[in-house]
Amino acid sequence: MSPPIAPSIAHEQHRLIHDIYVLLDDGDRRVLQKVNLSPLEFSVLQRLDTAQGRRLTDIGAELLCVKSTITRLVDRLEAHGLVRRTPDPDDRRAQRLLLTPRGLALRDEAIRLHDAAVERRMGLLEPAEQQQLRMLLEKLRAGLSEDLESADQ
Amino acid sequence: MSPPIAPSIAHEQHRLIHDIYVLLDDGDRRVLQKVNLSPLEFSVLQRLDTAQGRRLTDIGAELLCVKSTITRLVDRLEAHGLVRRTPDPDDRRAQRLLLTPRGLALRDEAIRLHDAAVERRMGLLEPAEQQQLRMLLEKLRAGLSEDLESADQ
DNA sequence: ATGCAATAGTTGCAGTTGCAAGCAATTATA
DNA sequence: TATAATTGCTTGCAACTGCAACTATTGCAT
């Protein structure tokens, strides 16, 4: 049997999520390009503030990418004057990452653009459908997170 | 206002899909690593057969990646003896990509492993929920595809 | 028919990412 | 308290990807 194998229902859903993610990601890239950010850079900026700061490792954990990725991504953001590293007062190994005023302005502009695009695209579903979808996705995410934890060991 | 901005409902859904994709992708990588394939390589193999073959560009279009990516991905697969390029009888510019017997065996093994993992993870939802989710996702995908088309112009 | 635009595929190049190794500081253990 | 294991972050390296430029072929327009 050389031709493709009949896909199961679960498989079909998996593929749907994949396709939708790719479409959403593509749209995100287009929008964020207007403020010269990659989706990952945007995700980092979204998680920052100007006062308290966050540790690089924590951000990396949330974004499910390795520490070195964050290191270099932050290098770029810092070179563009969007963020600033400061020593962590509680742990001399750690750095706290802060938004600069310029970073704050850019982040808010990016959020504005991104939100508008997201609203438009998710608005393809009726409010009731969105509600339903959200419930299902939340359940799925919770389950998958657990699944990941157990796989880690 | 430096702290994160209140996220909209649409935004929340967007994020859910993102998170779920990342979790699923992570799981996929783990499973496919057992047969030494990346998710993208797996996607290519899934789309091939041993008889008719497919053109590189068509595969790239389906996978939403540029031609050069496919070129080099196929280079790797061919180096591992999993696929084979043959001239397209209808177009001397084109190549048709075929599964080798070894590629077929590996693909089927990969599908077996992958399907089992997918079933397990999507099985986190009840059958009725899966049905619902699938409907919503299909509607969303259709809308997003249209949205992409219009953005292309 | 002829020339021009589009298409199939490849290659050079630069950018991003993960992995493994390393350093400094902290926490746990004995 | 001395030592070992862990943690936070960085760096070298290799792999993968997109973009732009290029060749060869095809299709379309005069």
Short mmCIF file of N, CA, C and O in Angstrom, two decimals, chain A residues 13-97:
data_model
loop_
_atom_site.label_atom_id
_atom_site.label_comp_id
_atom_site.label_asym_id
_atom_site.label_seq_id
_atom_site.Cartn_x
_atom_site.Cartn_y
_atom_site.Cartn_z
N GLN A 13 -7.94 16.31 13.35
CA GLN A 13 -7.96 17.47 14.24
C GLN A 13 -6.57 18.03 14.44
O GLN A 13 -6.36 19.24 14.46
N HIS A 14 -5.65 17.13 14.62
CA HIS A 14 -4.26 17.53 14.79
C HIS A 14 -3.82 18.36 13.59
O HIS A 14 -3.19 19.41 13.72
N ARG A 15 -4.17 17.89 12.44
CA ARG A 15 -3.81 18.59 11.22
C ARG A 15 -4.49 19.95 11.11
O ARG A 15 -3.90 20.93 10.66
N LEU A 16 -5.73 20.00 11.52
CA LEU A 16 -6.46 21.27 11.51
C LEU A 16 -5.75 22.29 12.38
O LEU A 16 -5.55 23.44 11.98
N ILE A 17 -5.38 21.87 13.56
CA ILE A 17 -4.70 22.80 14.46
C ILE A 17 -3.40 23.26 13.84
O ILE A 17 -3.05 24.44 13.89
N HIS A 18 -2.70 22.33 13.26
CA HIS A 18 -1.45 22.68 12.59
C HIS A 18 -1.68 23.71 11.50
O HIS A 18 -1.00 24.73 11.44
N ASP A 19 -2.63 23.45 10.64
CA ASP A 19 -2.92 24.36 9.53
C ASP A 19 -3.30 25.74 10.04
O ASP A 19 -2.83 26.76 9.54
N ILE A 20 -4.15 25.74 11.05
CA ILE A 20 -4.61 27.02 11.58
C ILE A 20 -3.44 27.78 12.20
O ILE A 20 -3.29 28.98 12.00
N TYR A 21 -2.61 27.07 12.90
CA TYR A 21 -1.45 27.72 13.48
C TYR A 21 -0.59 28.36 12.40
O TYR A 21 -0.16 29.50 12.52
N VAL A 22 -0.35 27.61 11.35
CA VAL A 22 0.49 28.13 10.27
C VAL A 22 -0.14 29.38 9.67
O VAL A 22 0.54 30.38 9.43
N LEU A 23 -1.43 29.34 9.46
CA LEU A 23 -2.12 30.50 8.90
C LEU A 23 -2.05 31.70 9.85
O LEU A 23 -1.78 32.83 9.43
N LEU A 24 -2.29 31.44 11.12
CA LEU A 24 -2.24 32.53 12.09
C LEU A 24 -0.83 33.10 12.18
O LEU A 24 -0.63 34.32 12.21
N ASP A 25 0.13 32.21 12.21
CA ASP A 25 1.52 32.65 12.34
C ASP A 25 1.92 33.50 11.14
O ASP A 25 2.58 34.53 11.28
N ASP A 26 1.51 33.06 9.99
CA ASP A 26 1.81 33.82 8.78
C ASP A 26 1.21 35.22 8.87
O ASP A 26 1.88 36.21 8.58
N GLY A 27 -0.04 35.29 9.31
CA GLY A 27 -0.68 36.59 9.49
C GLY A 27 0.05 37.44 10.52
O GLY A 27 0.27 38.63 10.31
N ASP A 28 0.45 36.82 11.62
CA ASP A 28 1.17 37.54 12.66
C ASP A 28 2.46 38.15 12.10
O ASP A 28 2.77 39.30 12.36
N ARG A 29 3.17 37.35 11.35
CA ARG A 29 4.43 37.85 10.80
C ARG A 29 4.22 39.07 9.94
O ARG A 29 4.97 40.04 10.01
N ARG A 30 3.19 39.02 9.12
CA ARG A 30 2.91 40.17 8.26
C ARG A 30 2.67 41.42 9.09
O ARG A 30 3.19 42.49 8.80
N VAL A 31 1.83 41.28 10.10
CA VAL A 31 1.48 42.44 10.91
C VAL A 31 2.69 42.96 11.67
O VAL A 31 3.00 44.15 11.67
N LEU A 32 3.40 42.04 12.31
CA LEU A 32 4.50 42.46 13.19
C LEU A 32 5.68 43.01 12.40
O LEU A 32 6.49 43.77 12.93
N GLN A 33 5.74 42.61 11.15
CA GLN A 33 6.82 43.13 10.30
C GLN A 33 6.74 44.65 10.20
O GLN A 33 7.75 45.32 10.03
N LYS A 34 5.53 45.17 10.35
CA LYS A 34 5.36 46.62 10.27
C LYS A 34 6.09 47.33 11.39
O LYS A 34 6.41 48.52 11.28
N VAL A 35 6.30 46.66 12.52
CA VAL A 35 7.07 47.26 13.60
C VAL A 35 8.40 46.52 13.76
O VAL A 35 9.07 46.63 14.79
N ASN A 36 8.75 45.74 12.72
CA ASN A 36 10.07 45.11 12.69
C ASN A 36 10.30 44.13 13.84
O ASN A 36 11.37 44.13 14.44
N LEU A 37 9.30 43.35 14.16
CA LEU A 37 9.43 42.35 15.20
C LEU A 37 9.09 40.97 14.66
O LEU A 37 8.22 40.84 13.80
N SER A 38 9.77 39.96 15.18
CA SER A 38 9.36 38.58 14.89
C SER A 38 8.32 38.19 15.93
O SER A 38 8.24 38.81 17.00
N PRO A 39 7.52 37.16 15.64
CA PRO A 39 6.52 36.72 16.62
C PRO A 39 7.14 36.41 17.98
O PRO A 39 6.56 36.75 19.01
N LEU A 40 8.30 35.80 17.99
CA LEU A 40 8.92 35.46 19.26
C LEU A 40 9.37 36.70 20.01
O LEU A 40 9.19 36.81 21.23
N GLU A 41 9.95 37.64 19.29
CA GLU A 41 10.34 38.90 19.93
C GLU A 41 9.12 39.59 20.52
O GLU A 41 9.16 40.09 21.66
N PHE A 42 8.05 39.58 19.77
CA PHE A 42 6.80 40.17 20.26
C PHE A 42 6.34 39.48 21.54
O PHE A 42 5.95 40.14 22.51
N SER A 43 6.43 38.16 21.55
CA SER A 43 6.00 37.41 22.74
C SER A 43 6.81 37.81 23.95
O SER A 43 6.28 37.88 25.06
N VAL A 44 8.09 38.04 23.74
CA VAL A 44 8.93 38.45 24.87
C VAL A 44 8.51 39.83 25.36
O VAL A 44 8.28 40.04 26.55
N LEU A 45 8.38 40.77 24.43
CA LEU A 45 8.00 42.14 24.83
C LEU A 45 6.67 42.13 25.58
O LEU A 45 6.48 42.86 26.56
N GLN A 46 5.75 41.31 25.11
CA GLN A 46 4.43 41.22 25.75
C GLN A 46 4.53 40.86 27.22
O GLN A 46 3.66 41.20 28.01
N ARG A 47 5.57 40.12 27.56
CA ARG A 47 5.69 39.62 28.93
C ARG A 47 6.48 40.54 29.84
O ARG A 47 6.74 40.20 30.99
N LEU A 48 6.87 41.69 29.35
CA LEU A 48 7.72 42.58 30.14
C LEU A 48 6.96 43.80 30.66
O LEU A 48 5.87 44.10 30.20
N ASP A 49 7.58 44.48 31.60
CA ASP A 49 7.07 45.77 32.07
C ASP A 49 8.26 46.70 32.28
O ASP A 49 9.40 46.32 32.06
N THR A 50 7.99 47.90 32.73
CA THR A 50 9.08 48.86 32.88
C THR A 50 9.59 48.94 34.32
O THR A 50 10.59 49.62 34.58
N ALA A 51 8.91 48.27 35.23
CA ALA A 51 9.26 48.45 36.63
C ALA A 51 9.96 47.24 37.24
O ALA A 51 11.12 47.29 37.63
N GLN A 52 9.24 46.13 37.26
CA GLN A 52 9.72 44.99 38.03
C GLN A 52 10.73 44.14 37.27
O GLN A 52 11.73 43.71 37.82
N GLY A 53 10.44 43.91 35.99
CA GLY A 53 11.35 43.09 35.19
C GLY A 53 11.11 41.61 35.38
O GLY A 53 10.45 41.19 36.33
N ARG A 54 11.63 40.84 34.45
CA ARG A 54 11.47 39.39 34.53
C ARG A 54 12.81 38.74 34.27
O ARG A 54 13.65 39.27 33.56
N ARG A 55 12.99 37.55 34.77
CA ARG A 55 14.24 36.83 34.53
C ARG A 55 14.20 36.10 33.20
O ARG A 55 13.17 35.57 32.79
N LEU A 56 15.35 36.05 32.56
CA LEU A 56 15.42 35.45 31.23
C LEU A 56 14.93 34.01 31.23
O LEU A 56 14.20 33.59 30.34
N THR A 57 15.35 33.26 32.21
CA THR A 57 14.99 31.85 32.26
C THR A 57 13.49 31.66 32.36
O THR A 57 12.92 30.77 31.72
N ASP A 58 12.85 32.51 33.14
CA ASP A 58 11.40 32.38 33.30
C ASP A 58 10.69 32.62 31.97
O ASP A 58 9.74 31.92 31.62
N ILE A 59 11.16 33.62 31.25
CA ILE A 59 10.56 33.90 29.95
C ILE A 59 10.76 32.73 29.01
O ILE A 59 9.83 32.29 28.33
N GLY A 60 11.97 32.21 29.01
CA GLY A 60 12.26 31.06 28.16
C GLY A 60 11.35 29.88 28.48
O GLY A 60 10.86 29.19 27.58
N ALA A 61 11.12 29.65 29.76
CA ALA A 61 10.27 28.54 30.17
C ALA A 61 8.85 28.74 29.65
O ALA A 61 8.21 27.82 29.14
N GLU A 62 8.34 29.95 29.77
CA GLU A 62 6.99 30.23 29.29
C GLU A 62 6.87 30.04 27.79
O GLU A 62 5.83 29.63 27.28
N LEU A 63 7.95 30.37 27.10
CA LEU A 63 7.91 30.32 25.64
C LEU A 63 8.38 28.98 25.10
O LEU A 63 8.44 28.78 23.88
N LEU A 64 8.70 28.07 26.00
CA LEU A 64 9.18 26.75 25.61
C LEU A 64 10.36 26.82 24.64
O LEU A 64 10.40 26.12 23.65
N CYS A 65 11.30 27.68 24.93
CA CYS A 65 12.53 27.63 24.13
C CYS A 65 13.73 27.67 25.05
O CYS A 65 13.63 28.06 26.22
N VAL A 66 14.86 27.24 24.56
CA VAL A 66 16.03 27.07 25.42
C VAL A 66 16.61 28.43 25.80
O VAL A 66 16.36 29.44 25.14
N LYS A 67 17.40 28.42 26.84
CA LYS A 67 17.89 29.68 27.39
C LYS A 67 18.72 30.46 26.40
O LYS A 67 18.64 31.69 26.32
N SER A 68 19.53 29.76 25.63
CA SER A 68 20.42 30.48 24.71
C SER A 68 19.63 31.26 23.67
O SER A 68 20.06 32.31 23.22
N THR A 69 18.48 30.74 23.32
CA THR A 69 17.63 31.47 22.37
C THR A 69 17.22 32.82 22.95
O THR A 69 17.30 33.85 22.28
N ILE A 70 16.82 32.79 24.21
CA ILE A 70 16.42 34.03 24.86
C ILE A 70 17.61 34.98 24.99
O ILE A 70 17.50 36.17 24.74
N THR A 71 18.73 34.44 25.37
CA THR A 71 19.93 35.27 25.48
C THR A 71 20.14 36.09 24.22
O THR A 71 20.30 37.31 24.25
N ARG A 72 20.12 35.40 23.10
CA ARG A 72 20.44 36.10 21.85
C ARG A 72 19.31 36.97 21.34
O ARG A 72 19.52 38.01 20.73
N LEU A 73 18.10 36.54 21.61
CA LEU A 73 16.96 37.37 21.24
C LEU A 73 17.00 38.67 22.04
O LEU A 73 16.76 39.75 21.50
N VAL A 74 17.33 38.56 23.31
CA VAL A 74 17.42 39.75 24.15
C VAL A 74 18.59 40.62 23.70
O VAL A 74 18.50 41.85 23.72
N ASP A 75 19.68 39.99 23.28
CA ASP A 75 20.79 40.77 22.71
C ASP A 75 20.29 41.68 21.61
O ASP A 75 20.63 42.86 21.55
N ARG A 76 19.49 41.12 20.74
CA ARG A 76 18.98 41.92 19.62
C ARG A 76 18.06 43.04 20.11
O ARG A 76 18.21 44.20 19.70
N LEU A 77 17.14 42.68 20.98
CA LEU A 77 16.21 43.70 21.49
C LEU A 77 16.97 44.82 22.21
O LEU A 77 16.64 46.00 22.09
N GLU A 78 17.99 44.43 22.93
CA GLU A 78 18.77 45.42 23.67
C GLU A 78 19.55 46.31 22.70
O GLU A 78 19.63 47.53 22.89
N ALA A 79 20.08 45.70 21.66
CA ALA A 79 20.80 46.48 20.65
C ALA A 79 19.88 47.50 19.99
O ALA A 79 20.32 48.57 19.57
N HIS A 80 18.60 47.16 19.90
CA HIS A 80 17.65 48.10 19.32
C HIS A 80 17.07 49.06 20.37
O HIS A 80 16.17 49.84 20.06
N GLY A 81 17.57 48.97 21.58
CA GLY A 81 17.14 49.90 22.61
C GLY A 81 15.73 49.67 23.13
O GLY A 81 15.10 50.57 23.67
N LEU A 82 15.24 48.46 22.99
CA LEU A 82 13.86 48.19 23.40
C LEU A 82 13.79 47.62 24.82
O LEU A 82 12.77 47.78 25.49
N VAL A 83 14.84 46.96 25.24
CA VAL A 83 14.86 46.38 26.58
C VAL A 83 16.21 46.68 27.24
O VAL A 83 17.14 47.15 26.59
N ARG A 84 16.29 46.39 28.52
CA ARG A 84 17.49 46.69 29.27
C ARG A 84 17.68 45.60 30.31
O ARG A 84 16.73 45.19 30.97
N ARG A 85 18.90 45.09 30.43
CA ARG A 85 19.20 44.10 31.47
C ARG A 85 19.64 44.82 32.73
O ARG A 85 20.47 45.73 32.65
N THR A 86 19.12 44.38 33.87
CA THR A 86 19.63 44.90 35.14
C THR A 86 19.90 43.72 36.05
O THR A 86 19.22 42.71 35.97
N PRO A 87 20.87 43.87 36.93
CA PRO A 87 21.15 42.78 37.87
C PRO A 87 19.94 42.52 38.76
O PRO A 87 19.25 43.46 39.15
N ASP A 88 19.75 41.27 39.05
CA ASP A 88 18.67 40.89 39.95
C ASP A 88 19.15 41.09 41.39
O ASP A 88 20.20 40.58 41.76
N PRO A 89 18.41 41.88 42.18
CA PRO A 89 18.88 42.16 43.54
C PRO A 89 18.91 40.92 44.42
O PRO A 89 19.67 40.88 45.38
N ASP A 90 18.11 39.92 44.09
CA ASP A 90 18.00 38.74 44.95
C ASP A 90 18.96 37.61 44.56
O ASP A 90 19.13 36.66 45.31
N ASP A 91 19.52 37.69 43.36
CA ASP A 91 20.32 36.56 42.88
C ASP A 91 21.35 37.10 41.90
O ASP A 91 21.01 37.57 40.82
N ARG A 92 22.61 37.04 42.32
CA ARG A 92 23.63 37.70 41.50
C ARG A 92 23.94 36.96 40.20
O ARG A 92 24.67 37.47 39.36
N ARG A 93 23.37 35.76 40.04
CA ARG A 93 23.52 35.08 38.74
C ARG A 93 22.56 35.65 37.72
O ARG A 93 22.79 35.62 36.53
N ALA A 94 21.44 36.13 38.21
CA ALA A 94 20.31 36.43 37.33
C ALA A 94 20.31 37.87 36.82
O ALA A 94 20.95 38.75 37.39
N GLN A 95 19.60 38.06 35.71
CA GLN A 95 19.38 39.37 35.14
C GLN A 95 17.88 39.61 35.12
O GLN A 95 17.12 38.71 34.83
N ARG A 96 17.51 40.87 35.39
CA ARG A 96 16.10 41.21 35.22
C ARG A 96 15.97 42.02 33.95
O ARG A 96 16.76 42.92 33.68
N LEU A 97 14.96 41.68 33.18
CA LEU A 97 14.78 42.30 31.88
C LEU A 97 13.65 43.33 31.96
O LEU A 97 12.54 43.00 32.35
#
